[in-house]
GROMACS .gro file of C-alpha atoms in nm:
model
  187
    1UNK     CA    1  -3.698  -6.452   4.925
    2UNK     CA    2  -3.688  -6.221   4.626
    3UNK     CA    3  -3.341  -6.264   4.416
    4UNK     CA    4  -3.242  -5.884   4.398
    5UNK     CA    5  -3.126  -5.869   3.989
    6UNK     CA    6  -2.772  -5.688   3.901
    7UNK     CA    7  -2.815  -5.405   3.724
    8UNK     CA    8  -2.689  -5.374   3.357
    9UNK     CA    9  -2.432  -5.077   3.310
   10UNK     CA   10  -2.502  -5.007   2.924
   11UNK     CA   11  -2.807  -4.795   2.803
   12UNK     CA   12  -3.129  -4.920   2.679
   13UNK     CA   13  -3.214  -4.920   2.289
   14UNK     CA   14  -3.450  -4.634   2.394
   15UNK     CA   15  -3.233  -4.449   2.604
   16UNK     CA   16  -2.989  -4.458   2.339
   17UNK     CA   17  -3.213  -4.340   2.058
   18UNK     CA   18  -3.319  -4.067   2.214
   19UNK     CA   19  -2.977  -3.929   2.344
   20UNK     CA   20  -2.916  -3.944   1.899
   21UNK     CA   21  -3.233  -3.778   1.879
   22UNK     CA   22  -3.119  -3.477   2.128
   23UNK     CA   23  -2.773  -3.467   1.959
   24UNK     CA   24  -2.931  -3.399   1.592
   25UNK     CA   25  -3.119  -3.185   1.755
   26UNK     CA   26  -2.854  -2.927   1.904
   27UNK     CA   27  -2.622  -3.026   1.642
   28UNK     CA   28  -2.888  -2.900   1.326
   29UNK     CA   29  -2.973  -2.567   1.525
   30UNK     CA   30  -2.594  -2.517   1.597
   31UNK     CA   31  -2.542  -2.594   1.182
   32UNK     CA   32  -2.808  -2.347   1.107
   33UNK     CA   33  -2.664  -2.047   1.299
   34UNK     CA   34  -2.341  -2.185   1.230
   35UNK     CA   35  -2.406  -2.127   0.804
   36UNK     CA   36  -2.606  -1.797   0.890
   37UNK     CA   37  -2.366  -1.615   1.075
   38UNK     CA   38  -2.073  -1.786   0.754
   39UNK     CA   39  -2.261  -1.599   0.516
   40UNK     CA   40  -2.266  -1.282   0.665
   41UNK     CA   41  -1.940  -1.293   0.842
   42UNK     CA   42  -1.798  -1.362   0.413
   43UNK     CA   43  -1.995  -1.072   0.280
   44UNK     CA   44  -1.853  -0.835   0.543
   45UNK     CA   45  -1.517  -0.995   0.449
   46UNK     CA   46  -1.580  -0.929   0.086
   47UNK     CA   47  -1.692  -0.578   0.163
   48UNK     CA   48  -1.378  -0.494   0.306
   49UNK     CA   49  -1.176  -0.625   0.103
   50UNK     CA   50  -1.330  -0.371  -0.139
   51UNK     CA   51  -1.344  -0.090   0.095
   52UNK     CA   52  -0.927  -0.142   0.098
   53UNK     CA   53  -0.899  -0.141  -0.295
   54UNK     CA   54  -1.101   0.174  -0.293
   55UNK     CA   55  -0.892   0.354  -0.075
   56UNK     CA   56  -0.599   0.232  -0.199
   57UNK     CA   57  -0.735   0.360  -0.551
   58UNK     CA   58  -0.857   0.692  -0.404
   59UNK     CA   59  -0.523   0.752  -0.275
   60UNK     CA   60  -0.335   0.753  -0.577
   61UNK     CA   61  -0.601   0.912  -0.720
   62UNK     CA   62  -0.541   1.177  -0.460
   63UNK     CA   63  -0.167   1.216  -0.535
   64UNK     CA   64  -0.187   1.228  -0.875
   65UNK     CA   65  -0.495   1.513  -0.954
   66UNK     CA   66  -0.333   1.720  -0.627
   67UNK     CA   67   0.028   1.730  -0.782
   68UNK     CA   68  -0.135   1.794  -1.162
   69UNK     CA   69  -0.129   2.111  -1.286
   70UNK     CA   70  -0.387   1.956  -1.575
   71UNK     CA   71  -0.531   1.693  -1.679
   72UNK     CA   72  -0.274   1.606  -2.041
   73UNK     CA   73  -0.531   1.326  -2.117
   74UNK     CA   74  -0.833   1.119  -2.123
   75UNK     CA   75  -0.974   0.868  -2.315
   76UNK     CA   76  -0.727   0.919  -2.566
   77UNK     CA   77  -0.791   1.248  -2.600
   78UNK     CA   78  -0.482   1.521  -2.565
   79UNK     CA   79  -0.561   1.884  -2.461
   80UNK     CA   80  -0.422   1.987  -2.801
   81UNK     CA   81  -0.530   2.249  -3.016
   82UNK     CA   82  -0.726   2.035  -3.260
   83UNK     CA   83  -0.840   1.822  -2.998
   84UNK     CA   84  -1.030   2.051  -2.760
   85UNK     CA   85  -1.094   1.862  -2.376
   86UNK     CA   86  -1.336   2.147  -2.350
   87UNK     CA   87  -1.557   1.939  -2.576
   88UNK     CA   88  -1.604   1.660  -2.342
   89UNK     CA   89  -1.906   1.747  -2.009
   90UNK     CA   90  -1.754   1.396  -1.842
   91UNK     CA   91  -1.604   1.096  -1.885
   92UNK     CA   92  -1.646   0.714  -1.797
   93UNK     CA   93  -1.286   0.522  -1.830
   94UNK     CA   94  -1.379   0.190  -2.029
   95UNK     CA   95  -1.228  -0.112  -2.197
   96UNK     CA   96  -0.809   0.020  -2.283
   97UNK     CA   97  -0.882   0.383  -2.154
   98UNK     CA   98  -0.751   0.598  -1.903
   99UNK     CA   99  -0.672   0.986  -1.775
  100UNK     CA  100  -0.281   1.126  -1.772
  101UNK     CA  101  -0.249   1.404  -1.508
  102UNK     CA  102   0.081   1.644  -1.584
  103UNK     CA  103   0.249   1.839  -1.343
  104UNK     CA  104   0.400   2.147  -1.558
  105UNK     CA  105   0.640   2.455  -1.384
  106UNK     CA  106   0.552   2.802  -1.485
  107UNK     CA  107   0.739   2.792  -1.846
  108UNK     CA  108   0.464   2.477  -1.948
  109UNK     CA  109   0.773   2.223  -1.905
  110UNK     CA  110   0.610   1.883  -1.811
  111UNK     CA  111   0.770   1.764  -1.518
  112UNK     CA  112   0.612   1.408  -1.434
  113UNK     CA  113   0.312   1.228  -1.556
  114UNK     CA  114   0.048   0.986  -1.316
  115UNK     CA  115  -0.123   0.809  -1.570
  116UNK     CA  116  -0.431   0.559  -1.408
  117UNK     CA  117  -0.606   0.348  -1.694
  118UNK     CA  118  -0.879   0.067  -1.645
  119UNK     CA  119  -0.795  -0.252  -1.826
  120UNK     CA  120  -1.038  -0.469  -1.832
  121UNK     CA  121  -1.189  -0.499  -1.472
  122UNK     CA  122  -0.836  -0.375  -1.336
  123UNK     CA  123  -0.686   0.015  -1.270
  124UNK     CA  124  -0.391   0.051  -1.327
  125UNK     CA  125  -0.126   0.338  -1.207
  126UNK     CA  126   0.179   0.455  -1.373
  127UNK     CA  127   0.404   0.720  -1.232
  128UNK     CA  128   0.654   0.888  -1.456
  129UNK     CA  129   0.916   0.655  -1.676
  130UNK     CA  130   0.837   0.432  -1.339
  131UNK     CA  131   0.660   0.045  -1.470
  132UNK     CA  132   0.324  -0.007  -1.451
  133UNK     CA  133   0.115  -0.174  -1.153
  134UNK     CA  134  -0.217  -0.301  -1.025
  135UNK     CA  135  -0.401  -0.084  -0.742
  136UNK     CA  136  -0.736  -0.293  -0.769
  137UNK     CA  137  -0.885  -0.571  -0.969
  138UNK     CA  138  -1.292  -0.500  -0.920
  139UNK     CA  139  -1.340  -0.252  -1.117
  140UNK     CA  140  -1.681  -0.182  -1.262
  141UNK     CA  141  -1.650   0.167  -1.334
  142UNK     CA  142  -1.506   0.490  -1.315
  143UNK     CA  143  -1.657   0.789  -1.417
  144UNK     CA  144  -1.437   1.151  -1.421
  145UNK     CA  145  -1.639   1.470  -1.450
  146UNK     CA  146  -1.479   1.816  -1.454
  147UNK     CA  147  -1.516   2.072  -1.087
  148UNK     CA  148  -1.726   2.395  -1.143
  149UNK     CA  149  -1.883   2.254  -1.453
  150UNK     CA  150  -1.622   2.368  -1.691
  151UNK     CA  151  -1.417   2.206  -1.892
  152UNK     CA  152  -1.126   1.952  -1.825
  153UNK     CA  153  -0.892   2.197  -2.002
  154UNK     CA  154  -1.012   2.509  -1.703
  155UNK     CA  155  -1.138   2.296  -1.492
  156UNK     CA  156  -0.978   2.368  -1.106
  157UNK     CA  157  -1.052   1.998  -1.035
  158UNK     CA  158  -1.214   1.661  -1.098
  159UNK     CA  159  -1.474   1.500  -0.942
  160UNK     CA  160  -1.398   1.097  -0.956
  161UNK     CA  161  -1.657   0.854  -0.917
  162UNK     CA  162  -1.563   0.468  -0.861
  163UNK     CA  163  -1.772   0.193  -0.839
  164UNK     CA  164  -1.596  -0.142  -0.780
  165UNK     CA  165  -1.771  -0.534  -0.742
  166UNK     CA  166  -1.704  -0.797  -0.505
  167UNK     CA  167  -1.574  -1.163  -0.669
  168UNK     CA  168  -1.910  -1.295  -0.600
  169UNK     CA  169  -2.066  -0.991  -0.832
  170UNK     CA  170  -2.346  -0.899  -0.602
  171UNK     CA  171  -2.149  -0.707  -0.320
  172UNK     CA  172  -2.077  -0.327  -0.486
  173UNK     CA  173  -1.942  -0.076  -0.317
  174UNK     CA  174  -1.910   0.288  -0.453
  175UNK     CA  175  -1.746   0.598  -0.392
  176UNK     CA  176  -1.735   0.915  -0.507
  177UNK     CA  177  -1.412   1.200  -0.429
  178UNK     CA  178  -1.334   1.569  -0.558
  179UNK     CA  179  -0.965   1.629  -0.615
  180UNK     CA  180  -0.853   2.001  -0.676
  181UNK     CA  181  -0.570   1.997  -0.862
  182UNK     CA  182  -0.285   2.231  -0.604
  183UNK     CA  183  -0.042   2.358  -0.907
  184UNK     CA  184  -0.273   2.431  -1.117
  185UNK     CA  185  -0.123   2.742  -1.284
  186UNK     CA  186  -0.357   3.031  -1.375
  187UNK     CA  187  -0.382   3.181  -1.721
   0.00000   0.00000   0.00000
Protein backbone atom coordinates (compact mmCIF):
# COMPACT_ATOMS: atom_id res chain seq x y z
CA UNK A 1 0.00 0.00 0.00
CA UNK A 2 0.89 3.59 -0.79
CA UNK A 3 2.16 5.57 2.54
CA UNK A 4 -0.20 8.71 2.23
CA UNK A 5 2.67 11.73 3.10
CA UNK A 6 1.62 14.58 5.82
CA UNK A 7 1.34 17.62 4.40
CA UNK A 8 3.76 20.53 5.34
CA UNK A 9 1.86 23.68 6.77
CA UNK A 10 4.54 26.44 5.72
CA UNK A 11 4.72 27.89 2.10
CA UNK A 12 7.01 26.87 -0.59
CA UNK A 13 10.19 29.11 -1.55
CA UNK A 14 8.05 29.85 -4.67
CA UNK A 15 4.92 30.46 -3.14
CA UNK A 16 6.58 32.75 -0.92
CA UNK A 17 8.44 34.76 -3.53
CA UNK A 18 5.76 35.45 -5.36
CA UNK A 19 3.30 36.58 -2.53
CA UNK A 20 6.72 39.45 -2.09
CA UNK A 21 6.43 39.89 -5.64
CA UNK A 22 2.47 40.81 -5.45
CA UNK A 23 3.10 42.92 -2.29
CA UNK A 24 5.80 45.29 -4.16
CA UNK A 25 3.57 45.28 -6.56
CA UNK A 26 0.38 46.94 -4.85
CA UNK A 27 2.59 48.52 -2.44
CA UNK A 28 4.74 50.70 -5.49
CA UNK A 29 1.33 51.61 -7.30
CA UNK A 30 -0.20 52.57 -3.87
CA UNK A 31 3.38 54.78 -3.29
CA UNK A 32 2.92 56.30 -6.65
CA UNK A 33 -0.64 57.65 -6.19
CA UNK A 34 0.15 57.99 -2.72
CA UNK A 35 3.21 60.93 -3.69
CA UNK A 36 0.89 62.21 -6.63
CA UNK A 37 -2.07 63.02 -4.88
CA UNK A 38 0.93 64.64 -1.69
CA UNK A 39 1.96 66.96 -4.18
CA UNK A 40 -1.11 68.30 -5.20
CA UNK A 41 -2.98 68.01 -2.02
CA UNK A 42 0.49 70.62 -0.63
CA UNK A 43 0.10 73.00 -3.49
CA UNK A 44 -3.62 73.46 -2.82
CA UNK A 45 -2.52 73.82 0.84
CA UNK A 46 0.00 76.43 -0.12
CA UNK A 47 -2.53 78.16 -2.30
CA UNK A 48 -4.71 78.74 0.45
CA UNK A 49 -2.70 79.64 2.70
CA UNK A 50 -2.11 82.58 0.31
CA UNK A 51 -5.61 83.09 -0.65
CA UNK A 52 -6.05 83.85 3.46
CA UNK A 53 -3.07 86.43 3.56
CA UNK A 54 -4.65 88.12 0.62
CA UNK A 55 -7.80 88.63 2.09
CA UNK A 56 -6.62 89.35 5.20
CA UNK A 57 -4.44 92.12 3.36
CA UNK A 58 -7.38 93.25 1.17
CA UNK A 59 -9.34 93.80 4.19
CA UNK A 60 -7.34 96.23 5.84
CA UNK A 61 -6.73 97.55 2.75
CA UNK A 62 -10.45 97.99 2.55
CA UNK A 63 -10.78 99.78 5.92
CA UNK A 64 -8.20 101.97 5.55
CA UNK A 65 -8.77 103.67 1.67
CA UNK A 66 -12.85 103.54 2.66
CA UNK A 67 -12.35 105.60 5.97
CA UNK A 68 -9.51 108.01 4.07
CA UNK A 69 -10.50 111.11 3.03
CA UNK A 70 -6.85 111.10 0.98
CA UNK A 71 -4.20 109.45 0.45
CA UNK A 72 -1.32 111.83 3.01
CA UNK A 73 1.42 109.58 1.47
CA UNK A 74 3.26 107.28 -0.71
CA UNK A 75 6.53 106.29 -1.30
CA UNK A 76 7.72 108.94 0.77
CA UNK A 77 6.10 111.35 -0.93
CA UNK A 78 3.61 113.96 1.11
CA UNK A 79 0.73 115.71 -0.79
CA UNK A 80 2.49 118.99 0.05
CA UNK A 81 2.74 121.94 -1.92
CA UNK A 82 6.28 121.39 -3.17
CA UNK A 83 5.76 117.88 -3.43
CA UNK A 84 2.86 117.50 -5.88
CA UNK A 85 1.16 113.52 -5.71
CA UNK A 86 -0.35 114.74 -8.92
CA UNK A 87 3.06 114.06 -10.41
CA UNK A 88 3.03 110.43 -9.84
CA UNK A 89 0.46 108.11 -12.84
CA UNK A 90 1.04 104.93 -10.19
CA UNK A 91 2.94 103.46 -7.80
CA UNK A 92 4.65 100.03 -6.92
CA UNK A 93 5.44 99.85 -2.90
CA UNK A 94 9.17 98.45 -2.77
CA UNK A 95 12.04 97.75 -0.43
CA UNK A 96 11.15 100.43 3.06
CA UNK A 97 8.08 102.03 1.24
CA UNK A 98 4.60 102.36 1.87
CA UNK A 99 1.10 104.56 1.39
CA UNK A 100 -0.47 106.65 4.63
CA UNK A 101 -4.26 107.07 4.13
CA UNK A 102 -5.72 110.21 6.42
CA UNK A 103 -9.07 110.56 7.47
CA UNK A 104 -9.55 114.57 7.80
CA UNK A 105 -13.20 116.36 9.12
CA UNK A 106 -14.38 119.25 7.12
CA UNK A 107 -11.86 121.99 8.76
CA UNK A 108 -8.66 119.59 7.16
CA UNK A 109 -8.00 118.35 10.93
CA UNK A 110 -6.37 114.84 10.54
CA UNK A 111 -8.19 112.58 12.56
CA UNK A 112 -6.39 109.03 12.27
CA UNK A 113 -3.82 107.67 9.98
CA UNK A 114 -3.72 103.66 8.38
CA UNK A 115 -0.38 103.52 7.24
CA UNK A 116 0.43 99.83 5.22
CA UNK A 117 4.24 99.63 4.15
CA UNK A 118 6.06 96.53 2.51
CA UNK A 119 9.25 95.61 4.27
CA UNK A 120 11.06 93.40 2.69
CA UNK A 121 8.72 90.48 1.51
CA UNK A 122 6.29 91.50 4.49
CA UNK A 123 3.14 94.32 4.65
CA UNK A 124 2.84 95.76 7.30
CA UNK A 125 -0.31 97.81 8.91
CA UNK A 126 -0.29 100.56 11.33
CA UNK A 127 -3.39 102.21 12.64
CA UNK A 128 -3.13 105.54 14.36
CA UNK A 129 -0.47 105.97 17.51
CA UNK A 130 -1.58 102.02 17.64
CA UNK A 131 2.10 99.55 17.18
CA UNK A 132 2.88 98.12 14.19
CA UNK A 133 1.96 94.45 12.88
CA UNK A 134 2.34 91.79 10.22
CA UNK A 135 -0.85 91.06 7.89
CA UNK A 136 1.23 88.78 5.40
CA UNK A 137 4.73 87.62 4.82
CA UNK A 138 4.65 86.70 0.77
CA UNK A 139 4.74 89.59 -0.58
CA UNK A 140 6.05 90.07 -4.08
CA UNK A 141 4.42 93.13 -4.97
CA UNK A 142 2.05 95.75 -4.66
CA UNK A 143 1.28 98.14 -7.10
CA UNK A 144 -1.28 101.38 -6.22
CA UNK A 145 -2.64 103.31 -9.19
CA UNK A 146 -5.00 106.28 -8.81
CA UNK A 147 -9.33 105.70 -9.85
CA UNK A 148 -10.50 107.80 -12.91
CA UNK A 149 -6.96 108.31 -14.06
CA UNK A 150 -6.28 111.37 -12.07
CA UNK A 151 -4.10 112.04 -9.69
CA UNK A 152 -3.59 110.59 -6.07
CA UNK A 153 -4.13 114.13 -4.74
CA UNK A 154 -8.13 114.16 -6.78
CA UNK A 155 -8.23 110.94 -7.19
CA UNK A 156 -11.94 109.46 -5.75
CA UNK A 157 -10.11 106.13 -5.21
CA UNK A 158 -7.28 103.65 -5.66
CA UNK A 159 -7.04 100.77 -7.51
CA UNK A 160 -4.62 98.16 -5.49
CA UNK A 161 -2.98 95.44 -7.12
CA UNK A 162 -1.22 92.55 -4.94
CA UNK A 163 0.65 89.85 -6.00
CA UNK A 164 1.92 87.55 -3.21
CA UNK A 165 4.33 83.98 -3.56
CA UNK A 166 3.98 80.77 -1.97
CA UNK A 167 7.24 79.54 0.39
CA UNK A 168 8.12 77.21 -2.32
CA UNK A 169 8.33 80.43 -4.89
CA UNK A 170 6.49 78.86 -7.74
CA UNK A 171 2.79 79.02 -6.39
CA UNK A 172 1.63 83.00 -7.02
CA UNK A 173 -1.44 84.13 -6.50
CA UNK A 174 -2.67 87.71 -7.45
CA UNK A 175 -5.31 90.01 -6.90
CA UNK A 176 -6.38 93.06 -7.88
CA UNK A 177 -9.29 95.53 -5.74
CA UNK A 178 -10.68 99.22 -6.26
CA UNK A 179 -11.26 101.05 -3.00
CA UNK A 180 -13.26 104.44 -3.19
CA UNK A 181 -12.29 106.37 -0.58
CA UNK A 182 -16.22 107.22 1.45
CA UNK A 183 -15.08 110.74 3.20
CA UNK A 184 -13.50 111.94 0.69
CA UNK A 185 -14.37 115.67 1.02
CA UNK A 186 -15.01 117.67 -2.17
CA UNK A 187 -13.21 120.88 -3.05
Amino acid sequence: MYKLRKKSKGFTVIELMLALALGAMFTAIFFQFFFVHQKALNSTAIRSQLQMDMQQSMEYFSKSAMEASRISNINGITGTSDINLGNLADQQLLGETGITFSVDNADDKQLNTYKLRVVGKNLNYTEGTLPEKTLCSDISYVHITPIDGKSFEQCSGIIIEIGLIGKDEKITYNITNNFYFRNKIRL
